[in-house]
Amino acid sequence: MVLKTFGWSFAVTALGLVAAVLFGGWTALGIVAILSVLEISLSFDNAVVNAGILKKMNAFWQKIFLTVGILIAVFGMRLVFPVVIVAISAQLGPIKAVELALNDKDRYQQLVTDAHPSIAAFGGMFLLMIFLDFIFEDRDIKWLGWLERPLAKLGKVDMLSVCIALIVLLISAMTVATHAHQHGGTHVDKAETVLLAGIAGLITYMIVGGLSGYFEDKLEEEEEREHEAEEEAERTGKPRSAVQLAGKAAFFMFLYLEVLDASFSFDGVIGAFAITNDIVLMALGLGIGAMYVRSLTVYLVRQGTLDDYVYLEHGAHYAIGALAVLLLVTIQYQINEIITGLIGVVLIAASFWSSVRRNKAIAAAEGKAGSDEKTEVSSGV
């Protein structure tokens, strides 16, 4: 099971490390290894959230997520995205931006750092909306009941998540964005840039998330009709037509996963510049890490981990909320990537431990109930 799920990750790791040695020697090997660990530690919560979505897809779309999806994740977000950011912020052509990334690494790093406010605002708002929509939904299983019960009641107010997100964005634009951190330790006013980028992140979430949610609802409706059609076919012996909507629904959920992965990768891409400004080594290291995150996502789905440890998804969403806030704070202040990674790990570890305690309590209660039944039977009651 482990080899089947993580086989591609092991292969990509071997190829990536060999490529690093050929490109820059043993020093490059060490850098790529560090970047891989960085990406995995920062994106573990991403894997948990992705698993909650991916478990709704069939084996075909899970395979697409691991193949086509990883190409988008590695080449799109870890290689092309930083170059596109530089091209837009510096108003350069794509070819010129690539030349800059390969030949003038210091200038390239400077331009990416200067573009960080817009990146953080876009990603921060997208992730914040994911967190808010989660905590305002009334769920049967609650981790922090004292907090989640009143929030679920507040969630009945229409568009509350959007209103809170816009308030947070306005506060960010009027505070941290007015002294945005730039290359060299200087600070400039980026309020307008942050406002526009944040609104773009909000719109992106509403479009992609809305479409995936719509088609997911339609898929559930079609599955109910399919079940009814199966029962009817069994009674009458007539052939039934296949449901065609599943592919469309899965496609939009796949699209949602890719945008979600993009938002999670912002902190990893930015944090990588603290280790190296070589775009090739960055792509190799973050790409290896991204592959493990994807394999871990599929592993969680196939093992049914989210069903066994019911609070894991809660912990991951709280980590998303924390990451969203941290991204907005980093517009003005520099925060060590170790802190960013540890917050997510601690929250998920706490939710895992709570899940284990819950499972033990349920097992103990069932065992006690079973022993009571045996006692009643043996006593003839």
Tab-separated table of C-alpha atoms in Angstrom:
chain	number	residue	atom	x	y	z
A	1	MET	CA	0.000	0.000	0.000
A	2	VAL	CA	2.777	2.452	0.957
A	3	LEU	CA	4.905	1.610	-2.086
A	4	LYS	CA	1.900	1.828	-4.395
A	5	THR	CA	0.909	5.242	-3.073
A	6	PHE	CA	4.353	6.769	-2.527
A	7	GLY	CA	6.188	4.978	-5.370
A	8	TRP	CA	6.146	8.004	-7.665
A	9	SER	CA	7.301	10.219	-4.794
A	10	PHE	CA	10.293	7.958	-4.142
A	11	ALA	CA	11.145	7.962	-7.859
A	12	VAL	CA	10.852	11.755	-8.157
A	13	THR	CA	13.008	12.143	-5.036
A	14	ALA	CA	15.777	9.999	-6.521
A	15	LEU	CA	15.679	11.827	-9.870
A	16	GLY	CA	15.509	15.236	-8.182
A	17	LEU	CA	18.499	14.573	-5.937
A	18	VAL	CA	20.557	13.216	-8.842
A	19	ALA	CA	19.645	16.301	-10.896
A	20	ALA	CA	20.676	18.529	-7.980
A	21	VAL	CA	24.107	16.874	-7.749
A	22	LEU	CA	24.633	17.189	-11.504
A	23	PHE	CA	23.503	20.822	-11.447
A	24	GLY	CA	25.370	22.142	-8.414
A	25	GLY	CA	27.211	19.382	-6.615
A	26	TRP	CA	26.727	18.190	-3.057
A	27	THR	CA	25.845	21.666	-1.794
A	28	ALA	CA	22.900	21.747	-4.182
A	29	LEU	CA	21.881	18.292	-2.933
A	30	GLY	CA	21.687	19.611	0.634
A	31	ILE	CA	19.663	22.652	-0.429
A	32	VAL	CA	17.149	20.546	-2.355
A	33	ALA	CA	16.763	18.169	0.612
A	34	ILE	CA	16.103	21.086	2.989
A	35	LEU	CA	13.569	22.622	0.602
A	36	SER	CA	11.755	19.287	0.318
A	37	VAL	CA	11.392	19.014	4.095
A	38	LEU	CA	10.278	22.663	4.242
A	39	GLU	CA	7.522	22.087	1.684
A	40	ILE	CA	6.240	18.940	3.420
A	41	SER	CA	6.159	20.584	6.868
A	42	LEU	CA	4.372	23.692	5.574
A	43	SER	CA	1.839	21.751	3.492
A	44	PHE	CA	0.774	18.863	5.737
A	45	ASP	CA	-2.471	20.683	6.519
A	46	ASN	CA	-2.953	21.040	2.760
A	47	ALA	CA	-2.865	17.256	2.413
A	48	VAL	CA	-5.536	16.782	5.080
A	49	VAL	CA	-7.892	19.320	3.493
A	50	ASN	CA	-7.245	17.936	0.014
A	51	ALA	CA	-8.077	14.440	1.262
A	52	GLY	CA	-11.478	15.634	2.429
A	53	ILE	CA	-12.243	16.719	-1.143
A	54	LEU	CA	-10.429	13.952	-2.998
A	55	LYS	CA	-12.305	11.164	-1.201
A	56	LYS	CA	-15.420	12.269	-3.117
A	57	MET	CA	-13.698	11.492	-6.435
A	58	ASN	CA	-13.290	8.106	-8.092
A	59	ALA	CA	-9.983	6.312	-8.713
A	60	PHE	CA	-9.599	7.906	-12.169
A	61	TRP	CA	-9.683	11.466	-10.833
A	62	GLN	CA	-7.420	10.538	-7.950
A	63	LYS	CA	-4.906	9.366	-10.562
A	64	ILE	CA	-5.373	12.624	-12.511
A	65	PHE	CA	-4.676	14.519	-9.285
A	66	LEU	CA	-1.399	12.615	-8.871
A	67	THR	CA	-0.274	12.974	-12.507
A	68	VAL	CA	-1.629	16.043	-14.266
A	69	GLY	CA	-2.131	17.764	-10.914
A	70	ILE	CA	1.488	17.311	-9.866
A	71	LEU	CA	2.678	18.779	-13.166
A	72	ILE	CA	0.580	21.868	-12.454
A	73	ALA	CA	1.832	21.980	-8.866
A	74	VAL	CA	5.537	21.591	-9.684
A	75	PHE	CA	5.920	23.417	-12.978
A	76	GLY	CA	3.015	25.808	-12.518
A	77	MET	CA	3.349	26.979	-8.921
A	78	ARG	CA	6.962	26.138	-8.050
A	79	LEU	CA	8.600	27.203	-11.336
A	80	VAL	CA	6.315	29.275	-13.558
A	81	PHE	CA	4.489	31.197	-10.823
A	82	PRO	CA	7.549	33.015	-9.376
A	83	VAL	CA	8.623	33.958	-12.912
A	84	VAL	CA	5.138	35.267	-13.766
A	85	ILE	CA	5.079	37.338	-10.567
A	86	VAL	CA	8.400	38.925	-11.505
A	87	ALA	CA	7.229	39.560	-15.065
A	88	ILE	CA	4.055	41.310	-13.876
A	89	SER	CA	5.586	43.298	-11.010
A	90	ALA	CA	8.608	44.448	-13.015
A	91	GLN	CA	6.623	44.782	-16.263
A	92	LEU	CA	8.977	42.438	-18.090
A	93	GLY	CA	8.334	39.977	-20.888
A	94	PRO	CA	8.184	36.274	-19.939
A	95	ILE	CA	11.476	35.490	-21.698
A	96	LYS	CA	13.229	38.398	-19.989
A	97	ALA	CA	11.879	37.252	-16.613
A	98	VAL	CA	13.233	33.738	-17.204
A	99	GLU	CA	16.628	35.143	-18.176
A	100	LEU	CA	16.589	37.212	-14.994
A	101	ALA	CA	15.762	34.160	-12.870
A	102	LEU	CA	18.639	32.172	-14.379
A	103	ASN	CA	21.305	34.851	-14.790
A	104	ASP	CA	20.635	37.549	-12.182
A	105	LYS	CA	19.388	35.690	-9.112
A	106	ASP	CA	19.793	38.572	-6.677
A	107	ARG	CA	17.685	40.946	-8.788
A	108	TYR	CA	15.139	38.171	-9.290
A	109	GLN	CA	14.859	37.592	-5.533
A	110	GLN	CA	14.453	41.316	-4.987
A	111	LEU	CA	11.540	41.548	-7.416
A	112	VAL	CA	9.788	38.518	-5.880
A	113	THR	CA	10.198	39.993	-2.388
A	114	ASP	CA	8.746	43.297	-3.556
A	115	ALA	CA	5.760	41.432	-5.038
A	116	HIS	CA	5.100	39.619	-1.748
A	117	PRO	CA	2.308	41.984	-0.517
A	118	SER	CA	0.084	41.171	-3.486
A	119	ILE	CA	0.881	37.436	-3.236
A	120	ALA	CA	0.136	37.389	0.497
A	121	ALA	CA	-3.110	39.331	0.087
A	122	PHE	CA	-4.400	37.046	-2.681
A	123	GLY	CA	-3.479	33.809	-0.905
A	124	GLY	CA	-4.481	35.093	2.520
A	125	MET	CA	-7.997	36.002	1.425
A	126	PHE	CA	-8.504	32.729	-0.444
A	127	LEU	CA	-7.430	30.668	2.575
A	128	LEU	CA	-9.386	32.862	4.985
A	129	MET	CA	-12.588	32.188	3.046
A	130	ILE	CA	-11.963	28.428	3.252
A	131	PHE	CA	-11.548	28.705	7.031
A	132	LEU	CA	-14.578	30.947	7.565
A	133	ASP	CA	-16.904	28.808	5.457
A	134	PHE	CA	-15.784	25.761	7.449
A	135	ILE	CA	-16.278	27.160	10.965
A	136	PHE	CA	-19.620	28.817	10.126
A	137	GLU	CA	-21.095	25.532	8.863
A	138	ASP	CA	-23.168	23.529	11.323
A	139	ARG	CA	-21.474	20.112	11.491
A	140	ASP	CA	-22.572	16.970	13.281
A	141	ILE	CA	-19.068	16.408	14.646
A	142	LYS	CA	-17.500	19.325	16.524
A	143	TRP	CA	-13.960	19.445	17.862
A	144	LEU	CA	-13.986	22.634	19.962
A	145	GLY	CA	-17.675	22.602	20.769
A	146	TRP	CA	-17.563	25.700	23.003
A	147	LEU	CA	-16.374	27.701	19.978
A	148	GLU	CA	-17.934	25.901	17.024
A	149	ARG	CA	-21.528	25.780	18.332
A	150	PRO	CA	-22.006	29.582	18.577
A	151	LEU	CA	-20.137	30.100	15.298
A	152	ALA	CA	-22.457	27.607	13.573
A	153	LYS	CA	-25.433	29.650	14.778
A	154	LEU	CA	-23.835	32.847	13.436
A	155	GLY	CA	-23.231	31.048	10.140
A	156	LYS	CA	-26.965	31.102	9.433
A	157	VAL	CA	-26.540	34.779	8.505
A	158	ASP	CA	-26.176	35.006	4.707
A	159	MET	CA	-22.801	36.156	3.308
A	160	LEU	CA	-21.277	36.449	6.784
A	161	SER	CA	-17.998	34.889	5.632
A	162	VAL	CA	-17.649	37.405	2.800
A	163	CYS	CA	-18.413	40.335	5.084
A	164	ILE	CA	-15.810	39.268	7.662
A	165	ALA	CA	-13.211	38.606	4.952
A	166	LEU	CA	-13.752	42.072	3.467
A	167	ILE	CA	-13.448	43.672	6.911
A	168	VAL	CA	-10.168	41.814	7.501
A	169	LEU	CA	-8.927	42.938	4.082
A	170	LEU	CA	-9.815	46.589	4.774
A	171	ILE	CA	-8.051	46.463	8.141
A	172	SER	CA	-4.987	44.891	6.507
A	173	ALA	CA	-4.937	47.529	3.759
A	174	MET	CA	-5.121	50.342	6.326
A	175	THR	CA	-2.522	48.871	8.713
A	176	VAL	CA	0.153	46.391	7.603
A	177	ALA	CA	-0.141	47.355	3.904
A	178	THR	CA	0.782	50.999	4.585
A	179	HIS	CA	4.242	49.829	5.722
A	180	ALA	CA	4.730	46.800	3.485
A	181	HIS	CA	8.095	45.077	3.788
A	182	GLN	CA	10.299	45.337	0.701
A	183	HIS	CA	13.720	44.106	-0.361
A	184	GLY	CA	16.537	45.592	1.701
A	185	GLY	CA	14.382	46.153	4.788
A	186	THR	CA	12.582	49.230	3.445
A	187	HIS	CA	8.834	49.817	3.834
A	188	VAL	CA	6.426	51.374	1.336
A	189	ASP	CA	2.692	52.016	1.083
A	190	LYS	CA	1.050	49.076	-0.730
A	191	ALA	CA	-2.524	49.621	0.453
A	192	GLU	CA	-4.026	49.815	-3.029
A	193	THR	CA	-2.084	46.778	-4.258
A	194	VAL	CA	-3.116	44.695	-1.246
A	195	LEU	CA	-6.748	45.750	-1.608
A	196	LEU	CA	-6.909	44.784	-5.284
A	197	ALA	CA	-5.038	41.494	-4.798
A	198	GLY	CA	-7.217	40.563	-1.810
A	199	ILE	CA	-10.418	41.224	-3.755
A	200	ALA	CA	-9.014	39.092	-6.590
A	201	GLY	CA	-8.405	36.250	-4.118
A	202	LEU	CA	-11.936	36.581	-2.772
A	203	ILE	CA	-13.450	36.562	-6.268
A	204	THR	CA	-11.340	33.537	-7.244
A	205	TYR	CA	-12.589	31.608	-4.219
A	206	MET	CA	-16.216	32.482	-4.885
A	207	ILE	CA	-16.011	31.483	-8.557
A	208	VAL	CA	-14.036	28.248	-8.252
A	209	GLY	CA	-15.491	27.203	-4.893
A	210	GLY	CA	-18.992	28.097	-6.030
A	211	LEU	CA	-18.709	26.063	-9.222
A	212	SER	CA	-17.266	23.027	-7.455
A	213	GLY	CA	-19.969	23.231	-4.771
A	214	TYR	CA	-22.702	23.569	-7.391
A	215	PHE	CA	-21.570	20.546	-9.369
A	216	GLU	CA	-21.010	18.557	-6.178
A	217	ASP	CA	-24.649	19.186	-5.215
A	218	LYS	CA	-25.761	18.229	-8.712
A	219	LEU	CA	-23.692	15.059	-8.479
A	220	GLU	CA	-25.404	14.098	-5.222
A	221	GLU	CA	-28.790	14.658	-6.857
A	222	GLU	CA	-27.799	12.511	-9.821
A	223	GLU	CA	-26.524	9.779	-7.510
A	224	GLU	CA	-29.916	9.705	-5.802
A	225	ARG	CA	-31.626	9.431	-9.197
A	226	GLU	CA	-29.137	6.727	-10.194
A	227	HIS	CA	-29.987	4.741	-7.085
A	228	GLU	CA	-33.691	5.063	-7.849
A	229	ALA	CA	-33.026	4.036	-11.474
A	230	GLU	CA	-31.129	0.944	-10.299
A	231	GLU	CA	-34.055	-0.122	-8.148
A	232	GLU	CA	-36.457	0.515	-11.035
A	233	ALA	CA	-34.243	-1.438	-13.446
A	234	GLU	CA	-34.133	-4.397	-11.057
A	235	ARG	CA	-37.916	-4.438	-10.874
A	236	THR	CA	-38.587	-4.044	-14.617
A	237	GLY	CA	-35.443	-5.588	-16.129
A	238	LYS	CA	-34.866	-2.531	-18.338
A	239	PRO	CA	-31.349	-1.193	-19.062
A	240	ARG	CA	-30.489	2.144	-17.467
A	241	SER	CA	-28.429	5.050	-18.821
A	242	ALA	CA	-25.142	6.065	-17.225
A	243	VAL	CA	-24.800	9.350	-15.334
A	244	GLN	CA	-22.685	11.822	-17.300
A	245	LEU	CA	-22.498	14.625	-14.732
A	246	ALA	CA	-19.929	12.931	-12.500
A	247	GLY	CA	-17.048	13.846	-14.805
A	248	LYS	CA	-18.016	17.524	-14.864
A	249	ALA	CA	-18.435	17.634	-11.108
A	250	ALA	CA	-15.088	15.925	-10.571
A	251	PHE	CA	-13.413	18.339	-12.983
A	252	PHE	CA	-14.530	21.389	-11.024
A	253	MET	CA	-13.528	19.788	-7.739
A	254	PHE	CA	-10.151	19.065	-9.341
A	255	LEU	CA	-9.922	22.728	-10.388
A	256	TYR	CA	-10.786	23.772	-6.842
A	257	LEU	CA	-8.029	21.509	-5.504
A	258	GLU	CA	-5.483	23.102	-7.831
A	259	VAL	CA	-6.389	26.640	-6.763
A	260	LEU	CA	-6.286	25.495	-3.139
A	261	ASP	CA	-2.831	24.012	-3.668
A	262	ALA	CA	-1.718	27.255	-5.297
A	263	SER	CA	-2.783	29.255	-2.249
A	264	PHE	CA	-0.998	26.861	0.096
A	265	SER	CA	2.192	27.024	-1.951
A	266	PHE	CA	2.626	30.787	-1.575
A	267	ASP	CA	4.330	30.564	1.815
A	268	GLY	CA	6.540	27.693	0.623
A	269	VAL	CA	7.689	29.594	-2.481
A	270	ILE	CA	8.370	32.785	-0.556
A	271	GLY	CA	10.031	30.921	2.306
A	272	ALA	CA	12.308	29.106	-0.141
A	273	PHE	CA	14.074	32.383	-0.904
A	274	ALA	CA	15.419	32.358	2.647
A	275	ILE	CA	17.367	29.246	1.654
A	276	THR	CA	18.231	29.853	-2.021
A	277	ASN	CA	17.437	32.207	-4.893
A	278	ASP	CA	18.329	29.638	-7.532
A	279	ILE	CA	15.087	28.945	-9.432
A	280	VAL	CA	16.257	25.479	-10.565
A	281	LEU	CA	17.082	24.240	-7.057
A	282	MET	CA	13.879	25.814	-5.770
A	283	ALA	CA	11.780	23.967	-8.342
A	284	LEU	CA	13.539	20.665	-7.565
A	285	GLY	CA	13.184	20.927	-3.785
A	286	LEU	CA	9.636	22.257	-3.654
A	287	GLY	CA	8.609	19.867	-6.422
A	288	ILE	CA	9.784	16.831	-4.430
A	289	GLY	CA	7.936	18.129	-1.383
A	290	ALA	CA	4.777	18.762	-3.398
A	291	MET	CA	4.869	15.189	-4.694
A	292	TYR	CA	4.935	13.794	-1.150
A	293	VAL	CA	2.067	16.062	-0.126
A	294	ARG	CA	-0.008	14.711	-3.004
A	295	SER	CA	0.858	11.102	-2.232
A	296	LEU	CA	0.004	11.707	1.420
A	297	THR	CA	-3.363	13.097	0.331
A	298	VAL	CA	-4.182	9.920	-1.613
A	299	TYR	CA	-2.892	7.763	1.263
A	300	LEU	CA	-5.235	9.493	3.724
A	301	VAL	CA	-8.143	8.861	1.355
A	302	ARG	CA	-7.399	5.185	0.684
A	303	GLN	CA	-6.726	4.393	4.345
A	304	GLY	CA	-9.915	6.141	5.425
A	305	THR	CA	-7.902	8.145	7.950
A	306	LEU	CA	-10.315	11.076	7.956
A	307	ASP	CA	-13.161	8.719	8.820
A	308	ASP	CA	-11.198	7.121	11.667
A	309	TYR	CA	-9.745	10.370	13.053
A	310	VAL	CA	-12.691	12.712	12.689
A	311	TYR	CA	-11.067	15.852	14.126
A	312	LEU	CA	-8.167	15.907	11.652
A	313	GLU	CA	-10.143	17.968	9.163
A	314	HIS	CA	-10.997	20.457	11.895
A	315	GLY	CA	-7.356	20.839	12.884
A	316	ALA	CA	-6.322	21.344	9.262
A	317	HIS	CA	-8.899	24.104	8.766
A	318	TYR	CA	-7.785	25.871	11.935
A	319	ALA	CA	-4.254	25.671	10.529
A	320	ILE	CA	-5.564	27.230	7.322
A	321	GLY	CA	-7.058	30.097	9.318
A	322	ALA	CA	-3.767	30.625	11.126
A	323	LEU	CA	-1.845	30.563	7.832
A	324	ALA	CA	-4.239	33.107	6.297
A	325	VAL	CA	-3.628	35.508	9.187
A	326	LEU	CA	0.133	34.932	9.047
A	327	LEU	CA	0.211	35.656	5.304
A	328	LEU	CA	-1.502	38.995	5.879
A	329	VAL	CA	0.839	39.833	8.768
A	330	THR	CA	3.903	39.069	6.609
A	331	ILE	CA	2.945	41.969	4.348
A	332	GLN	CA	4.722	44.170	6.888
A	333	TYR	CA	6.568	41.807	9.214
A	334	GLN	CA	8.921	38.948	8.479
A	335	ILE	CA	7.932	35.664	10.146
A	336	ASN	CA	10.257	32.680	10.241
A	337	GLU	CA	9.022	29.721	8.180
A	338	ILE	CA	9.654	27.421	11.157
A	339	ILE	CA	6.937	29.265	13.082
A	340	THR	CA	4.546	28.983	10.136
A	341	GLY	CA	5.149	25.256	9.801
A	342	LEU	CA	4.997	24.527	13.536
A	343	ILE	CA	1.605	26.199	14.005
A	344	GLY	CA	0.057	23.887	11.416
A	345	VAL	CA	1.787	20.801	12.807
A	346	VAL	CA	0.733	21.586	16.404
A	347	LEU	CA	-2.923	22.152	15.467
A	348	ILE	CA	-3.115	18.958	13.411
A	349	ALA	CA	-1.295	16.970	16.119
A	350	ALA	CA	-3.772	18.263	18.714
A	351	SER	CA	-6.744	17.308	16.529
A	352	PHE	CA	-5.212	13.852	15.932
A	353	TRP	CA	-4.740	13.303	19.667
A	354	SER	CA	-8.317	14.405	20.334
A	355	SER	CA	-9.496	11.924	17.696
A	356	VAL	CA	-7.538	9.106	19.342
A	357	ARG	CA	-9.052	9.935	22.742
A	358	ARG	CA	-12.526	10.037	21.195
A	359	ASN	CA	-12.029	6.616	19.570
A	360	LYS	CA	-10.815	5.124	22.869
A	361	ALA	CA	-13.800	6.572	24.726
A	362	ILE	CA	-16.233	5.154	22.147
A	363	ALA	CA	-14.517	1.748	22.242
A	364	ALA	CA	-14.622	1.730	26.047
A	365	ALA	CA	-18.320	2.654	26.037
A	366	GLU	CA	-19.116	-0.081	23.518
A	367	GLY	CA	-17.103	-2.607	25.494
A	368	LYS	CA	-18.944	-1.690	28.690
A	369	ALA	CA	-22.305	-1.932	26.932
A	370	GLY	CA	-21.352	-5.342	25.528
A	371	SER	CA	-20.306	-6.654	28.958
A	372	ASP	CA	-23.558	-5.384	30.496
A	373	GLU	CA	-25.569	-7.261	27.846
A	374	LYS	CA	-23.644	-10.472	28.556
A	375	THR	CA	-24.319	-10.061	32.284
A	376	GLU	CA	-28.039	-9.641	31.686
A	377	VAL	CA	-28.177	-12.724	29.432
A	378	SER	CA	-26.194	-14.914	31.837
A	379	SER	CA	-28.406	-13.894	34.744
A	380	GLY	CA	-31.502	-14.742	32.765
A	381	VAL	CA	-32.871	-11.199	32.825
